[in-house]
Amino acid sequence: MSRDRFHGRHENPGTICHAPGCEEAGEFRAPGARGPGFDGPGEWRWFCLDHVRQFNAGYDFFEGMSAEEILDAQSPVSGWRDSRAYSPTAGIDGAPRWADFDDPLEAISARARARRSDRERQWREEDRARRAGVSGEDARALDVLGLCVDADRQKLRSRYSELVRRYHPDRNGGDRSHENRLQQVVAAYQHLRRAGRFG
């Protein structure tokens, strides 16, 4: 049975329109009566173009449902089922674990590795900062500006100027998409320029 994707027409040889008294070919399907539990469309009904239009104009998905079933069907998580791959017992009961899925393009694992390496870099920088006697707040501000622990006042000023030029809307044709980043840079600079090490 081939299908005309653009019009919803199905070649269905020998099927007559289910509308009473109609002798046209039933080429358009419509949901039939549903069984208990409203799971799926039920049996399909077949109509000609005119009768499927009539059917669609008067169709009520919620017909025959109780108020609770209607509320459940309207819920944004209606039909959601927790995947066993994400459950705490994944792999124990024979269900595949998240790690068992193929990732041939490394779309998932590459992102995870990048995040892990970012976190590790940040931990190393914070560790070096602690050993150098830099507070956690100073270390975070240095990280925002992309400066090492041993940066001096001149490096602080030049890096601040570079980042302000990069993120300021006046330098980007009015593009304000980097405003949040610019605010972080300004706050980090204001904190560090008052810090004892740069005073």
PDB file of C-alpha atoms in Angstrom:
ATOM      1  CA  MET A   1       0.000   0.000   0.000  1.00  0.00           C
ATOM      2  CA  SER A   2       1.742   3.197  -1.111  1.00  0.00           C
ATOM      3  CA  ARG A   3       0.868   6.529   0.379  1.00  0.00           C
ATOM      4  CA  ASP A   4       0.630  10.091  -0.914  1.00  0.00           C
ATOM      5  CA  ARG A   5       2.517  11.803   1.940  1.00  0.00           C
ATOM      6  CA  PHE A   6       1.367  15.285   1.092  1.00  0.00           C
ATOM      7  CA  HIS A   7      -2.376  14.642   1.141  1.00  0.00           C
ATOM      8  CA  GLY A   8      -2.780  11.711   3.520  1.00  0.00           C
ATOM      9  CA  ARG A   9      -4.218   9.634   0.710  1.00  0.00           C
ATOM     10  CA  HIS A  10      -3.605   5.867   0.856  1.00  0.00           C
ATOM     11  CA  GLU A  11      -4.012   3.555  -2.075  1.00  0.00           C
ATOM     12  CA  ASN A  12      -6.374   1.042  -0.596  1.00  0.00           C
ATOM     13  CA  PRO A  13      -7.860  -1.002  -3.447  1.00  0.00           C
ATOM     14  CA  GLY A  14     -11.304  -2.409  -2.824  1.00  0.00           C
ATOM     15  CA  THR A  15     -12.026  -0.307   0.268  1.00  0.00           C
ATOM     16  CA  ILE A  16     -15.251   1.686   0.067  1.00  0.00           C
ATOM     17  CA  CYS A  17     -15.893   4.832   2.116  1.00  0.00           C
ATOM     18  CA  HIS A  18     -17.366   3.926   5.517  1.00  0.00           C
ATOM     19  CA  ALA A  19     -19.834   6.820   5.426  1.00  0.00           C
ATOM     20  CA  PRO A  20     -23.353   5.415   5.082  1.00  0.00           C
ATOM     21  CA  GLY A  21     -24.571   5.384   1.468  1.00  0.00           C
ATOM     22  CA  CYS A  22     -21.236   6.523  -0.017  1.00  0.00           C
ATOM     23  CA  GLU A  23     -19.815   4.448  -2.878  1.00  0.00           C
ATOM     24  CA  GLU A  24     -16.503   6.388  -3.268  1.00  0.00           C
ATOM     25  CA  ALA A  25     -13.126   4.768  -2.590  1.00  0.00           C
ATOM     26  CA  GLY A  26     -12.022   4.871   1.060  1.00  0.00           C
ATOM     27  CA  GLU A  27      -8.566   6.425   0.623  1.00  0.00           C
ATOM     28  CA  PHE A  28      -8.299   8.483   3.819  1.00  0.00           C
ATOM     29  CA  ARG A  29      -8.081   6.899   7.218  1.00  0.00           C
ATOM     30  CA  ALA A  30      -9.544   8.229  10.437  1.00  0.00           C
ATOM     31  CA  PRO A  31      -9.402   6.884  13.995  1.00  0.00           C
ATOM     32  CA  GLY A  32     -12.104   4.389  14.840  1.00  0.00           C
ATOM     33  CA  ALA A  33     -13.675   3.441  18.124  1.00  0.00           C
ATOM     34  CA  ARG A  34     -11.103   3.038  20.864  1.00  0.00           C
ATOM     35  CA  GLY A  35     -10.920   0.130  23.207  1.00  0.00           C
ATOM     36  CA  PRO A  36     -10.729   0.431  27.002  1.00  0.00           C
ATOM     37  CA  GLY A  37      -7.774   2.517  28.220  1.00  0.00           C
ATOM     38  CA  PHE A  38      -7.689   4.730  25.104  1.00  0.00           C
ATOM     39  CA  ASP A  39      -4.378   3.278  23.985  1.00  0.00           C
ATOM     40  CA  GLY A  40      -3.920   4.183  20.318  1.00  0.00           C
ATOM     41  CA  PRO A  41      -6.439   5.081  17.640  1.00  0.00           C
ATOM     42  CA  GLY A  42      -8.308   1.774  17.649  1.00  0.00           C
ATOM     43  CA  GLU A  43      -9.453   0.371  14.325  1.00  0.00           C
ATOM     44  CA  TRP A  44      -9.051   2.701  11.344  1.00  0.00           C
ATOM     45  CA  ARG A  45     -12.104   3.900   9.447  1.00  0.00           C
ATOM     46  CA  TRP A  46     -11.726   4.697   5.766  1.00  0.00           C
ATOM     47  CA  PHE A  47     -13.391   7.653   4.085  1.00  0.00           C
ATOM     48  CA  CYS A  48     -13.438   9.464   0.779  1.00  0.00           C
ATOM     49  CA  LEU A  49     -12.038  13.008   0.730  1.00  0.00           C
ATOM     50  CA  ASP A  50     -15.378  14.752   1.375  1.00  0.00           C
ATOM     51  CA  HIS A  51     -16.340  12.481   4.244  1.00  0.00           C
ATOM     52  CA  VAL A  52     -12.909  12.567   5.918  1.00  0.00           C
ATOM     53  CA  ARG A  53     -13.174  16.368   5.889  1.00  0.00           C
ATOM     54  CA  GLN A  54     -16.582  16.111   7.576  1.00  0.00           C
ATOM     55  CA  PHE A  55     -15.170  13.636  10.088  1.00  0.00           C
ATOM     56  CA  ASN A  56     -12.180  15.865  10.900  1.00  0.00           C
ATOM     57  CA  ALA A  57     -14.404  18.917  11.380  1.00  0.00           C
ATOM     58  CA  GLY A  58     -16.376  17.136  14.113  1.00  0.00           C
ATOM     59  CA  TYR A  59     -13.682  14.926  15.631  1.00  0.00           C
ATOM     60  CA  ASP A  60     -13.269  15.069  19.411  1.00  0.00           C
ATOM     61  CA  PHE A  61     -10.210  13.243  20.708  1.00  0.00           C
ATOM     62  CA  PHE A  62     -11.554  13.335  24.271  1.00  0.00           C
ATOM     63  CA  GLU A  63     -14.975  11.895  23.431  1.00  0.00           C
ATOM     64  CA  GLY A  64     -15.899   9.131  25.879  1.00  0.00           C
ATOM     65  CA  MET A  65     -13.115   9.956  28.361  1.00  0.00           C
ATOM     66  CA  SER A  66     -13.718  10.737  32.006  1.00  0.00           C
ATOM     67  CA  ALA A  67     -12.508  14.062  33.438  1.00  0.00           C
ATOM     68  CA  GLU A  68      -9.481  12.311  35.010  1.00  0.00           C
ATOM     69  CA  GLU A  69      -8.552  10.617  31.728  1.00  0.00           C
ATOM     70  CA  ILE A  70      -8.791  13.989  29.943  1.00  0.00           C
ATOM     71  CA  LEU A  71      -6.511  15.613  32.539  1.00  0.00           C
ATOM     72  CA  ASP A  72      -4.021  12.751  32.192  1.00  0.00           C
ATOM     73  CA  ALA A  73      -4.066  13.037  28.388  1.00  0.00           C
ATOM     74  CA  GLN A  74      -3.454  16.805  28.579  1.00  0.00           C
ATOM     75  CA  SER A  75      -0.496  16.444  30.941  1.00  0.00           C
ATOM     76  CA  PRO A  76       2.841  17.464  29.354  1.00  0.00           C
ATOM     77  CA  VAL A  77       4.311  14.132  30.452  1.00  0.00           C
ATOM     78  CA  SER A  78       1.398  12.060  29.199  1.00  0.00           C
ATOM     79  CA  GLY A  79       2.646   8.749  27.913  1.00  0.00           C
ATOM     80  CA  TRP A  80       6.108   9.245  29.456  1.00  0.00           C
ATOM     81  CA  ARG A  81       7.677   6.074  30.710  1.00  0.00           C
ATOM     82  CA  ASP A  82      10.967   6.010  32.539  1.00  0.00           C
ATOM     83  CA  SER A  83      13.493   4.250  30.374  1.00  0.00           C
ATOM     84  CA  ARG A  84      15.065   1.262  32.067  1.00  0.00           C
ATOM     85  CA  ALA A  85      18.424   2.450  30.760  1.00  0.00           C
ATOM     86  CA  TYR A  86      18.291   5.370  33.202  1.00  0.00           C
ATOM     87  CA  SER A  87      16.946   3.457  36.174  1.00  0.00           C
ATOM     88  CA  PRO A  88      19.179   2.795  39.203  1.00  0.00           C
ATOM     89  CA  THR A  89      19.008  -0.942  38.477  1.00  0.00           C
ATOM     90  CA  ALA A  90      20.028  -0.643  34.806  1.00  0.00           C
ATOM     91  CA  GLY A  91      22.274  -3.505  33.801  1.00  0.00           C
ATOM     92  CA  ILE A  92      21.310  -5.606  36.821  1.00  0.00           C
ATOM     93  CA  ASP A  93      18.026  -6.936  35.473  1.00  0.00           C
ATOM     94  CA  GLY A  94      19.311  -7.415  31.924  1.00  0.00           C
ATOM     95  CA  ALA A  95      18.192  -3.996  30.677  1.00  0.00           C
ATOM     96  CA  PRO A  96      20.873  -2.063  28.778  1.00  0.00           C
ATOM     97  CA  ARG A  97      22.752   0.577  30.689  1.00  0.00           C
ATOM     98  CA  TRP A  98      23.288   4.072  29.324  1.00  0.00           C
ATOM     99  CA  ALA A  99      26.925   3.203  28.731  1.00  0.00           C
ATOM    100  CA  ASP A 100      25.913   0.234  26.534  1.00  0.00           C
ATOM    101  CA  PHE A 101      24.434   2.414  23.776  1.00  0.00           C
ATOM    102  CA  ASP A 102      26.442   2.903  20.582  1.00  0.00           C
ATOM    103  CA  ASP A 103      27.858   6.393  20.043  1.00  0.00           C
ATOM    104  CA  PRO A 104      29.678   6.003  16.693  1.00  0.00           C
ATOM    105  CA  LEU A 105      30.089   9.758  16.161  1.00  0.00           C
ATOM    106  CA  GLU A 106      30.952  10.290  19.835  1.00  0.00           C
ATOM    107  CA  ALA A 107      28.260  12.945  20.032  1.00  0.00           C
ATOM    108  CA  ILE A 108      27.588  12.154  23.684  1.00  0.00           C
ATOM    109  CA  SER A 109      30.973  10.976  24.921  1.00  0.00           C
ATOM    110  CA  ALA A 110      32.921  13.852  23.311  1.00  0.00           C
ATOM    111  CA  ARG A 111      30.770  16.390  25.145  1.00  0.00           C
ATOM    112  CA  ALA A 112      31.169  14.477  28.416  1.00  0.00           C
ATOM    113  CA  ARG A 113      34.952  14.344  27.946  1.00  0.00           C
ATOM    114  CA  ALA A 114      35.090  18.082  27.201  1.00  0.00           C
ATOM    115  CA  ARG A 115      33.112  18.880  30.343  1.00  0.00           C
ATOM    116  CA  ARG A 116      35.268  16.533  32.400  1.00  0.00           C
ATOM    117  CA  SER A 117      38.470  18.130  31.072  1.00  0.00           C
ATOM    118  CA  ASP A 118      37.059  21.629  31.782  1.00  0.00           C
ATOM    119  CA  ARG A 119      36.273  20.602  35.354  1.00  0.00           C
ATOM    120  CA  GLU A 120      39.702  19.006  35.788  1.00  0.00           C
ATOM    121  CA  ARG A 121      41.409  22.149  34.445  1.00  0.00           C
ATOM    122  CA  GLN A 122      39.388  24.285  36.837  1.00  0.00           C
ATOM    123  CA  TRP A 123      40.270  22.003  39.782  1.00  0.00           C
ATOM    124  CA  ARG A 124      43.968  22.116  38.870  1.00  0.00           C
ATOM    125  CA  GLU A 125      43.852  25.917  38.631  1.00  0.00           C
ATOM    126  CA  GLU A 126      42.042  26.198  41.969  1.00  0.00           C
ATOM    127  CA  ASP A 127      44.525  23.783  43.541  1.00  0.00           C
ATOM    128  CA  ARG A 128      47.458  25.816  42.237  1.00  0.00           C
ATOM    129  CA  ALA A 129      45.764  28.964  43.504  1.00  0.00           C
ATOM    130  CA  ARG A 130      45.296  27.467  46.975  1.00  0.00           C
ATOM    131  CA  ARG A 131      48.947  26.491  47.073  1.00  0.00           C
ATOM    132  CA  ALA A 132      49.914  30.000  45.966  1.00  0.00           C
ATOM    133  CA  GLY A 133      47.817  31.505  48.773  1.00  0.00           C
ATOM    134  CA  VAL A 134      45.013  32.776  46.504  1.00  0.00           C
ATOM    135  CA  SER A 135      41.479  32.697  47.895  1.00  0.00           C
ATOM    136  CA  GLY A 136      38.741  30.757  46.121  1.00  0.00           C
ATOM    137  CA  GLU A 137      37.005  34.004  45.097  1.00  0.00           C
ATOM    138  CA  ASP A 138      40.245  35.332  43.590  1.00  0.00           C
ATOM    139  CA  ALA A 139      40.765  32.028  41.775  1.00  0.00           C
ATOM    140  CA  ARG A 140      37.251  32.178  40.275  1.00  0.00           C
ATOM    141  CA  ALA A 141      37.789  35.768  39.126  1.00  0.00           C
ATOM    142  CA  LEU A 142      41.116  34.788  37.538  1.00  0.00           C
ATOM    143  CA  ASP A 143      39.339  31.922  35.790  1.00  0.00           C
ATOM    144  CA  VAL A 144      36.643  34.258  34.403  1.00  0.00           C
ATOM    145  CA  LEU A 145      39.376  36.462  32.936  1.00  0.00           C
ATOM    146  CA  GLY A 146      41.408  33.469  31.769  1.00  0.00           C
ATOM    147  CA  LEU A 147      44.473  34.502  33.781  1.00  0.00           C
ATOM    148  CA  CYS A 148      47.015  32.319  35.559  1.00  0.00           C
ATOM    149  CA  VAL A 149      47.717  32.606  39.270  1.00  0.00           C
ATOM    150  CA  ASP A 150      51.028  34.378  38.617  1.00  0.00           C
ATOM    151  CA  ALA A 151      49.452  37.207  36.525  1.00  0.00           C
ATOM    152  CA  ASP A 152      50.537  40.735  37.462  1.00  0.00           C
ATOM    153  CA  ARG A 153      48.635  44.067  37.398  1.00  0.00           C
ATOM    154  CA  GLN A 154      49.689  44.826  33.798  1.00  0.00           C
ATOM    155  CA  LYS A 155      48.411  41.433  32.551  1.00  0.00           C
ATOM    156  CA  LEU A 156      45.177  41.996  34.482  1.00  0.00           C
ATOM    157  CA  ARG A 157      44.569  45.379  32.790  1.00  0.00           C
ATOM    158  CA  SER A 158      45.451  44.207  29.285  1.00  0.00           C
ATOM    159  CA  ARG A 159      43.297  41.072  29.574  1.00  0.00           C
ATOM    160  CA  TYR A 160      40.369  43.125  30.902  1.00  0.00           C
ATOM    161  CA  SER A 161      40.668  45.596  27.996  1.00  0.00           C
ATOM    162  CA  GLU A 162      40.805  42.723  25.490  1.00  0.00           C
ATOM    163  CA  LEU A 163      37.687  41.028  26.896  1.00  0.00           C
ATOM    164  CA  VAL A 164      35.699  44.276  27.140  1.00  0.00           C
ATOM    165  CA  ARG A 165      36.470  44.976  23.482  1.00  0.00           C
ATOM    166  CA  ARG A 166      35.416  41.436  22.585  1.00  0.00           C
ATOM    167  CA  TYR A 167      32.096  41.390  24.456  1.00  0.00           C
ATOM    168  CA  HIS A 168      30.887  45.010  24.515  1.00  0.00           C
ATOM    169  CA  PRO A 169      27.817  45.627  22.272  1.00  0.00           C
ATOM    170  CA  ASP A 170      29.345  48.852  20.880  1.00  0.00           C
ATOM    171  CA  ARG A 171      32.201  46.787  19.445  1.00  0.00           C
ATOM    172  CA  ASN A 172      29.848  44.107  18.067  1.00  0.00           C
ATOM    173  CA  GLY A 173      27.391  46.157  16.032  1.00  0.00           C
ATOM    174  CA  GLY A 174      24.936  46.419  18.936  1.00  0.00           C
ATOM    175  CA  ASP A 175      24.849  42.638  19.518  1.00  0.00           C
ATOM    176  CA  ARG A 176      23.833  42.244  23.180  1.00  0.00           C
ATOM    177  CA  SER A 177      24.073  38.450  23.297  1.00  0.00           C
ATOM    178  CA  HIS A 178      27.353  38.602  25.261  1.00  0.00           C
ATOM    179  CA  GLU A 179      26.088  40.990  27.952  1.00  0.00           C
ATOM    180  CA  ASN A 180      26.053  38.331  30.660  1.00  0.00           C
ATOM    181  CA  ARG A 181      29.655  37.382  29.904  1.00  0.00           C
ATOM    182  CA  LEU A 182      30.656  41.073  29.882  1.00  0.00           C
ATOM    183  CA  GLN A 183      29.100  41.564  33.336  1.00  0.00           C
ATOM    184  CA  GLN A 184      31.080  38.578  34.648  1.00  0.00           C
ATOM    185  CA  VAL A 185      34.298  40.040  33.216  1.00  0.00           C
ATOM    186  CA  VAL A 186      33.655  43.479  34.754  1.00  0.00           C
ATOM    187  CA  ALA A 187      32.780  41.965  38.158  1.00  0.00           C
ATOM    188  CA  ALA A 188      35.915  39.772  38.098  1.00  0.00           C
ATOM    189  CA  TYR A 189      38.115  42.727  37.174  1.00  0.00           C
ATOM    190  CA  GLN A 190      36.578  44.966  39.877  1.00  0.00           C
ATOM    191  CA  HIS A 191      37.183  42.225  42.441  1.00  0.00           C
ATOM    192  CA  LEU A 192      40.795  41.561  41.406  1.00  0.00           C
ATOM    193  CA  ARG A 193      41.894  45.185  41.066  1.00  0.00           C
ATOM    194  CA  ARG A 194      40.957  45.704  44.710  1.00  0.00           C
ATOM    195  CA  ALA A 195      42.617  42.453  45.793  1.00  0.00           C
ATOM    196  CA  GLY A 196      45.854  42.767  47.746  1.00  0.00           C
ATOM    197  CA  ARG A 197      47.941  40.911  45.160  1.00  0.00           C
ATOM    198  CA  PHE A 198      47.091  43.479  42.443  1.00  0.00           C
ATOM    199  CA  GLY A 199      46.913  46.571  44.692  1.00  0.00           C
TER     200      GLY A 199
END
